[in-house]
Amino acid sequence: MDTPHVAVDRTVLRRNIDAMATATRDAGLDLRPHAKTHKCAEIGRMQLDAGAVGLTVATIGEAQAFAAAGFDDLFIAYPLYLSGDKARRLTEVAGTASVRVAVDSVEGAVAMADALGDARDRLEVLVEVDSGHHRTGIAPARAGEVAQAAVDVGLRVIGVFTFPGHGYSPDARSLAARQERDALASAADELTARGIDAGVRSGGSTPTVGFADADVLTEVRPGVYPFNDAQQHHLGRAGRDDLALGVVATVVQRGPGRFVLDAGSKVLGSERPAYVDGHGMLPDHPGTTVVALSEHHATVETTGTAPGLGSIVRVVPNHVCITVNLVDELVVTDGGVEVDRWRVIARGANA
């Protein structure tokens, strides 16, 4: 194929999916993977076949894409503030699938109920709480207040959830999981004290899922694990043999101690956490660092001999979710040979 393109090793992908399914099942946790990472029907079906109870998505657009592909159990893990058109789209999805939605404020709950009208009965609601990431989510002590407001306007509350996003740091994974546990336990108590169902207590991210406390949590929502990426490798969550996805690129220029690839930020993305060396990693070429990206070029420095002009190399992106959202299809390989192509059905479904 022409480069750059995004290739997925089917054997590694399946191994990663099966390993997560086994680990969560053994821990007594339901697995509801976040499909915003892969945005792909074939991978979602592999996850369900391995034992996932449903899928998590980030937007109504993603929910529409997966519902249209036949997925019938979806959680939009985002505190929606519904406009009229979003309410219409959400109601259509709820006509073909079981849908959970999120609120994290009294105002959001009231707006949701008003926008949905009689369709509010079709949805289940989880209250989002902040467990330390400080992005969205109400303080755990106020979860009961938000849940009560939701119930009072006719929404069906079934529990609480959080995202331990502050676990994306090499030394923070276990701490974030403990804070997740404490926040969900406290929030659940607030709901129970008001006689509101707190049966679902949902958390988990790929970095923290191995530390999830099943005495409190009932389900986890990791997203990146089918592919893994350079972040997960540097966090200690994934080894080199666990990296299923790479951007396949060509060496278009070379010189002493450096070479340039035809894959830039428009396929790799530009995210670079402080704990990651470079703008991606070349797992098959030790001693290399992607030191700079432009839109269509990656500049790589090497302590060894640069690959020859025209050589094909694999670059694992720092944040795989961004890369997948930048392409129309995934090239599926087995033993390095192309065996299939999978469409990214929710590409650009950001609203």
Coordinates of C-alpha atoms in Angstrom, one line a residue:
M1 CA 0.0 0.0 0.0
D2 CA 0.9 3.6 -0.4
T3 CA 2.3 5.2 2.8
P4 CA 1.4 6.5 5.3
H5 CA -1.3 4.1 6.3
V6 CA -2.5 2.7 9.7
A7 CA -2.0 -1.1 10.1
V8 CA -3.3 -3.3 12.8
D9 CA -1.7 -6.7 13.7
R10 CA -4.8 -9.0 14.0
T11 CA -3.0 -11.5 16.2
V12 CA -1.8 -8.9 18.8
L13 CA -5.2 -7.2 18.7
R14 CA -7.1 -10.4 19.5
R15 CA -4.6 -11.3 22.2
N16 CA -5.0 -7.9 23.9
I17 CA -8.8 -8.1 23.7
D18 CA -8.9 -11.6 25.1
A19 CA -6.4 -10.7 27.9
M20 CA -8.6 -7.8 29.1
A21 CA -11.7 -9.8 29.0
T22 CA -10.2 -12.5 31.1
A23 CA -8.7 -10.1 33.6
T24 CA -11.9 -8.3 34.2
R25 CA -14.0 -11.4 34.3
D26 CA -11.6 -12.9 36.9
A27 CA -11.8 -9.7 38.9
G28 CA -15.6 -9.9 38.9
L29 CA -16.1 -6.7 36.9
D30 CA -18.3 -6.1 33.8
L31 CA -16.3 -4.8 30.8
R32 CA -17.8 -2.0 28.8
P33 CA -14.9 -0.9 26.5
H34 CA -14.7 2.7 25.2
A35 CA -15.1 2.5 21.4
K36 CA -13.9 6.1 20.9
T37 CA -10.4 4.5 20.5
H38 CA -11.2 2.2 17.6
K39 CA -14.4 3.6 16.2
C40 CA -14.7 0.3 14.3
A41 CA -17.5 -2.2 14.1
E42 CA -15.3 -5.2 13.6
I43 CA -13.3 -4.5 16.8
G44 CA -16.5 -3.8 18.8
R45 CA -17.8 -7.2 17.8
M46 CA -14.6 -8.8 18.8
Q47 CA -14.9 -7.2 22.2
L48 CA -18.5 -8.4 22.7
D49 CA -17.6 -11.9 21.5
A50 CA -14.9 -11.9 24.2
G51 CA -17.4 -11.1 26.9
A52 CA -17.9 -7.3 27.0
V53 CA -21.4 -6.4 28.2
G54 CA -21.8 -3.4 25.8
L55 CA -19.8 -0.4 24.5
T56 CA -19.0 3.0 25.8
V57 CA -19.0 6.0 23.4
A58 CA -18.1 9.6 23.8
T59 CA -20.8 11.4 21.7
I60 CA -24.2 11.0 20.3
G61 CA -22.6 10.8 16.8
E62 CA -20.6 7.8 17.9
A63 CA -23.7 6.2 19.4
Q64 CA -25.5 6.7 16.1
A65 CA -22.7 5.1 14.1
F66 CA -22.6 2.0 16.4
A67 CA -26.3 1.7 16.7
A68 CA -26.6 1.8 12.9
A69 CA -24.0 -1.1 12.8
G70 CA -26.2 -3.2 15.1
F71 CA -24.8 -2.5 18.6
D72 CA -27.7 -2.5 21.1
D73 CA -26.1 -1.6 24.4
L74 CA -24.4 1.8 24.6
F75 CA -23.3 4.2 27.3
I76 CA -22.5 7.8 26.3
A77 CA -20.0 8.6 29.0
Y78 CA -20.3 12.4 28.7
P79 CA -22.4 14.9 30.7
L80 CA -24.8 15.8 27.9
Y81 CA -26.4 19.2 27.9
L82 CA -29.1 18.6 25.3
S83 CA -30.3 21.0 22.6
G84 CA -33.4 20.2 20.6
D85 CA -31.5 18.5 17.7
K86 CA -29.3 16.5 20.0
A87 CA -32.4 15.3 21.9
R88 CA -33.9 14.2 18.6
R89 CA -30.8 12.3 17.6
L90 CA -30.5 10.7 21.0
T91 CA -34.1 9.6 21.0
E92 CA -33.6 7.9 17.6
V93 CA -30.6 6.0 18.9
A94 CA -32.7 4.9 22.0
G95 CA -35.3 3.6 19.6
T96 CA -32.9 0.9 18.4
A97 CA -30.6 0.4 21.4
S98 CA -30.4 0.4 25.1
V99 CA -28.8 3.7 25.9
R100 CA -27.2 5.1 29.1
V101 CA -26.4 8.8 29.4
A102 CA -24.7 11.0 31.9
V103 CA -25.4 14.1 34.0
D104 CA -23.2 16.0 36.4
S105 CA -25.3 19.0 37.4
V106 CA -28.9 19.8 38.4
E107 CA -29.2 22.2 35.5
G108 CA -28.0 19.5 33.1
A109 CA -30.6 17.0 34.4
V110 CA -33.4 19.5 34.1
A111 CA -32.4 20.5 30.6
M112 CA -32.1 16.8 29.6
A113 CA -35.6 16.0 30.8
D114 CA -37.1 19.1 29.1
A115 CA -35.4 18.3 25.8
L116 CA -36.3 14.6 25.8
G117 CA -40.0 15.1 26.8
D118 CA -41.8 11.8 26.8
A119 CA -38.7 10.0 25.5
R120 CA -37.0 10.3 28.8
D121 CA -38.3 6.9 29.8
R122 CA -36.2 5.3 27.1
L123 CA -32.9 6.2 28.7
E124 CA -31.0 5.2 31.8
V125 CA -28.9 7.9 33.6
L126 CA -25.6 7.8 35.5
V127 CA -24.3 10.7 37.6
E128 CA -20.7 11.5 36.9
V129 CA -18.5 12.3 39.8
D130 CA -15.0 13.8 39.9
S131 CA -12.5 11.4 41.4
G132 CA -9.4 13.6 41.0
H133 CA -9.1 14.3 37.2
H134 CA -10.9 17.7 37.7
R135 CA -12.5 17.8 34.3
T136 CA -16.2 17.0 34.5
G137 CA -18.1 15.4 37.3
I138 CA -19.7 16.6 40.5
A139 CA -18.0 16.3 43.9
P140 CA -19.0 12.9 45.3
A141 CA -20.8 14.5 48.3
R142 CA -23.1 16.2 45.8
A143 CA -24.0 13.2 43.8
G144 CA -27.2 12.6 45.7
E145 CA -28.3 16.2 45.0
V146 CA -27.9 15.7 41.3
A147 CA -29.4 12.3 41.3
Q148 CA -32.4 13.6 43.2
A149 CA -32.9 16.4 40.7
A150 CA -32.8 13.9 37.9
V151 CA -35.3 11.6 39.5
D152 CA -37.6 14.6 40.3
V153 CA -37.8 15.5 36.6
G154 CA -38.6 12.0 35.6
L155 CA -35.1 10.6 34.6
R156 CA -34.3 7.0 35.5
V157 CA -31.1 7.0 37.6
I158 CA -29.2 3.7 37.9
G159 CA -25.9 4.6 39.4
V160 CA -22.7 6.7 39.2
F161 CA -19.5 6.8 37.2
T162 CA -16.1 8.5 37.0
F163 CA -13.1 8.7 34.8
P164 CA -9.7 8.4 36.6
G165 CA -7.9 10.3 33.8
H166 CA -5.2 11.5 36.2
G167 CA -3.9 7.9 36.2
Y168 CA -2.1 8.9 32.9
S169 CA 1.2 9.3 34.7
P170 CA 3.8 6.7 35.5
D171 CA 3.5 7.1 39.3
A172 CA -0.2 7.8 39.5
R173 CA -2.0 4.7 38.3
S174 CA -2.7 2.9 41.6
L175 CA -3.4 6.2 43.4
A176 CA -5.9 7.2 40.8
A177 CA -7.6 3.9 41.1
R178 CA -7.9 4.3 44.9
Q179 CA -9.3 7.7 44.5
E180 CA -11.7 6.3 41.9
R181 CA -12.9 3.7 44.4
D182 CA -13.4 6.2 47.2
A183 CA -15.2 8.6 45.0
L184 CA -17.6 6.0 43.7
A185 CA -18.2 4.5 47.1
S186 CA -19.0 7.9 48.6
A187 CA -21.3 8.9 45.7
A188 CA -23.1 5.6 45.8
D189 CA -23.8 6.1 49.5
E190 CA -25.2 9.5 48.7
L191 CA -27.7 8.0 46.3
T192 CA -28.6 5.1 48.5
A193 CA -29.3 7.5 51.4
R194 CA -32.0 9.1 49.2
G195 CA -33.4 5.7 48.1
I196 CA -32.0 6.1 44.6
D197 CA -30.5 3.1 42.7
A198 CA -26.7 3.0 42.8
G199 CA -26.4 -0.5 41.4
V200 CA -24.0 0.6 38.6
R201 CA -20.6 2.0 39.7
S202 CA -18.6 2.5 36.6
G203 CA -14.9 3.5 36.3
G204 CA -11.7 2.4 34.8
S205 CA -9.3 3.5 32.1
T206 CA -6.6 1.4 30.4
P207 CA -3.8 2.6 32.8
T208 CA -5.8 2.1 35.9
V209 CA -8.0 -0.9 35.1
G210 CA -5.5 -3.4 36.6
F211 CA -6.0 -1.6 40.0
A212 CA -9.8 -1.4 39.9
D213 CA -11.5 -2.4 43.2
A214 CA -14.3 -4.8 42.5
D215 CA -15.6 -4.4 46.1
V216 CA -16.9 -1.0 44.9
L217 CA -16.8 -0.9 41.1
T218 CA -19.2 -3.0 39.1
E219 CA -17.8 -2.2 35.6
V220 CA -14.8 -0.7 33.9
R221 CA -14.5 1.2 30.6
P222 CA -10.9 1.0 29.2
G223 CA -10.5 2.1 25.7
V224 CA -6.9 2.0 24.4
Y225 CA -6.1 -1.6 25.3
P226 CA -7.0 -3.3 22.0
F227 CA -4.2 -1.4 20.3
N228 CA -2.1 0.2 23.1
D229 CA 0.2 3.0 22.1
A230 CA 3.4 4.8 23.1
Q231 CA 1.8 6.3 26.2
Q232 CA 0.8 2.9 27.5
H233 CA 4.3 1.6 26.8
H234 CA 5.9 4.4 28.8
L235 CA 3.3 4.0 31.6
G236 CA 4.4 0.4 32.0
R237 CA 0.9 -0.8 30.9
A238 CA 2.1 -2.4 27.6
G239 CA 5.2 -4.1 26.4
R240 CA 6.5 -3.9 22.8
D241 CA 4.8 -7.1 21.9
D242 CA 1.4 -5.6 23.0
L243 CA 1.5 -2.8 20.4
A244 CA -1.1 -3.8 17.8
L245 CA -1.3 -0.6 15.8
G246 CA 1.3 1.3 13.9
V247 CA 1.5 4.0 11.2
V248 CA 3.4 2.5 8.3
A249 CA 5.7 5.1 6.7
T250 CA 8.5 5.4 4.2
V251 CA 11.9 6.9 4.7
V252 CA 12.0 9.9 2.3
Q253 CA 15.2 11.5 3.4
R254 CA 18.3 10.5 5.4
G255 CA 21.5 11.8 6.7
P256 CA 24.1 11.1 9.4
G257 CA 22.2 10.2 12.6
R258 CA 18.8 11.2 11.3
F259 CA 16.1 10.3 8.8
V260 CA 12.7 11.7 7.7
L261 CA 9.4 9.8 7.2
D262 CA 6.3 10.6 5.2
A263 CA 4.0 10.5 8.2
G264 CA 3.4 13.7 10.1
S265 CA 0.9 15.2 12.5
K266 CA -2.0 14.6 10.1
V267 CA -1.8 10.8 10.7
L268 CA 0.2 10.5 14.0
G269 CA -1.5 13.4 15.9
S270 CA 0.6 15.9 17.8
E271 CA 0.0 14.9 21.4
R272 CA 3.2 14.5 23.4
P273 CA 2.9 13.9 27.2
A274 CA 5.9 14.9 29.3
Y275 CA 6.7 11.3 30.2
V276 CA 6.9 10.1 26.6
D277 CA 10.2 10.4 24.6
G278 CA 9.4 11.9 21.2
H279 CA 6.3 12.2 19.0
G280 CA 5.8 8.4 18.7
M281 CA 8.0 5.4 18.9
L282 CA 9.7 3.0 16.4
P283 CA 9.6 -0.3 18.3
D284 CA 11.5 -2.1 15.5
H285 CA 14.3 0.4 15.5
P286 CA 15.9 0.8 19.0
G287 CA 17.8 4.0 19.6
T288 CA 15.5 6.2 17.6
T289 CA 13.5 9.2 18.7
V290 CA 10.9 11.1 16.7
V291 CA 12.2 14.6 17.5
A292 CA 9.9 16.7 15.4
L293 CA 6.6 16.6 13.4
S294 CA 5.2 18.8 10.7
E295 CA 2.0 18.0 8.9
H296 CA 3.4 15.4 6.6
H297 CA 6.9 14.7 7.9
A298 CA 8.4 13.1 11.0
T299 CA 12.1 13.8 11.8
V300 CA 13.8 10.9 13.5
E301 CA 17.2 10.9 15.2
T302 CA 19.0 7.6 15.7
T303 CA 22.1 6.5 17.6
G304 CA 22.5 3.7 15.0
T305 CA 22.5 3.5 11.2
A306 CA 19.5 5.2 9.6
P307 CA 17.3 3.0 7.4
G308 CA 17.9 3.3 3.7
L309 CA 16.0 5.7 1.5
G310 CA 12.7 4.1 0.6
S311 CA 12.7 1.7 3.6
I312 CA 9.3 1.0 5.3
V313 CA 9.1 1.5 9.0
R314 CA 6.4 1.3 11.7
V315 CA 5.6 4.2 14.0
V316 CA 3.5 3.7 17.1
P317 CA 1.6 6.9 17.9
N318 CA 1.6 8.5 21.3
H319 CA -2.2 8.6 21.5
V320 CA -3.8 6.0 19.3
C321 CA -7.3 7.5 19.6
I322 CA -6.2 10.6 17.7
T323 CA -4.6 8.5 14.9
V324 CA -7.6 6.4 14.3
N325 CA -9.9 9.4 14.0
L326 CA -7.6 10.8 11.3
V327 CA -8.0 7.9 8.9
D328 CA -10.9 6.3 7.0
E329 CA -9.8 2.7 7.3
L330 CA -7.5 0.3 9.2
V331 CA -5.4 -2.1 7.3
V332 CA -5.5 -5.5 9.0
T333 CA -2.4 -7.7 8.8
D334 CA -1.5 -11.2 9.8
G335 CA 2.2 -12.1 9.7
G336 CA 2.9 -8.8 8.1
V337 CA 0.5 -9.6 5.2
E338 CA -2.6 -7.6 4.5
V339 CA -5.7 -9.7 5.1
D340 CA -8.5 -7.2 5.4
R341 CA -9.5 -3.5 5.7
W342 CA -11.9 -2.2 8.3
R343 CA -13.8 1.0 8.0
V344 CA -13.6 3.6 10.8
I345 CA -17.3 4.0 11.0
A346 CA -17.4 6.7 13.7
R347 CA -14.6 8.8 12.2
G348 CA -15.2 12.5 12.9
A349 CA -18.4 11.8 14.9
N350 CA -17.5 14.4 17.4
A351 CA -20.9 15.9 18.2

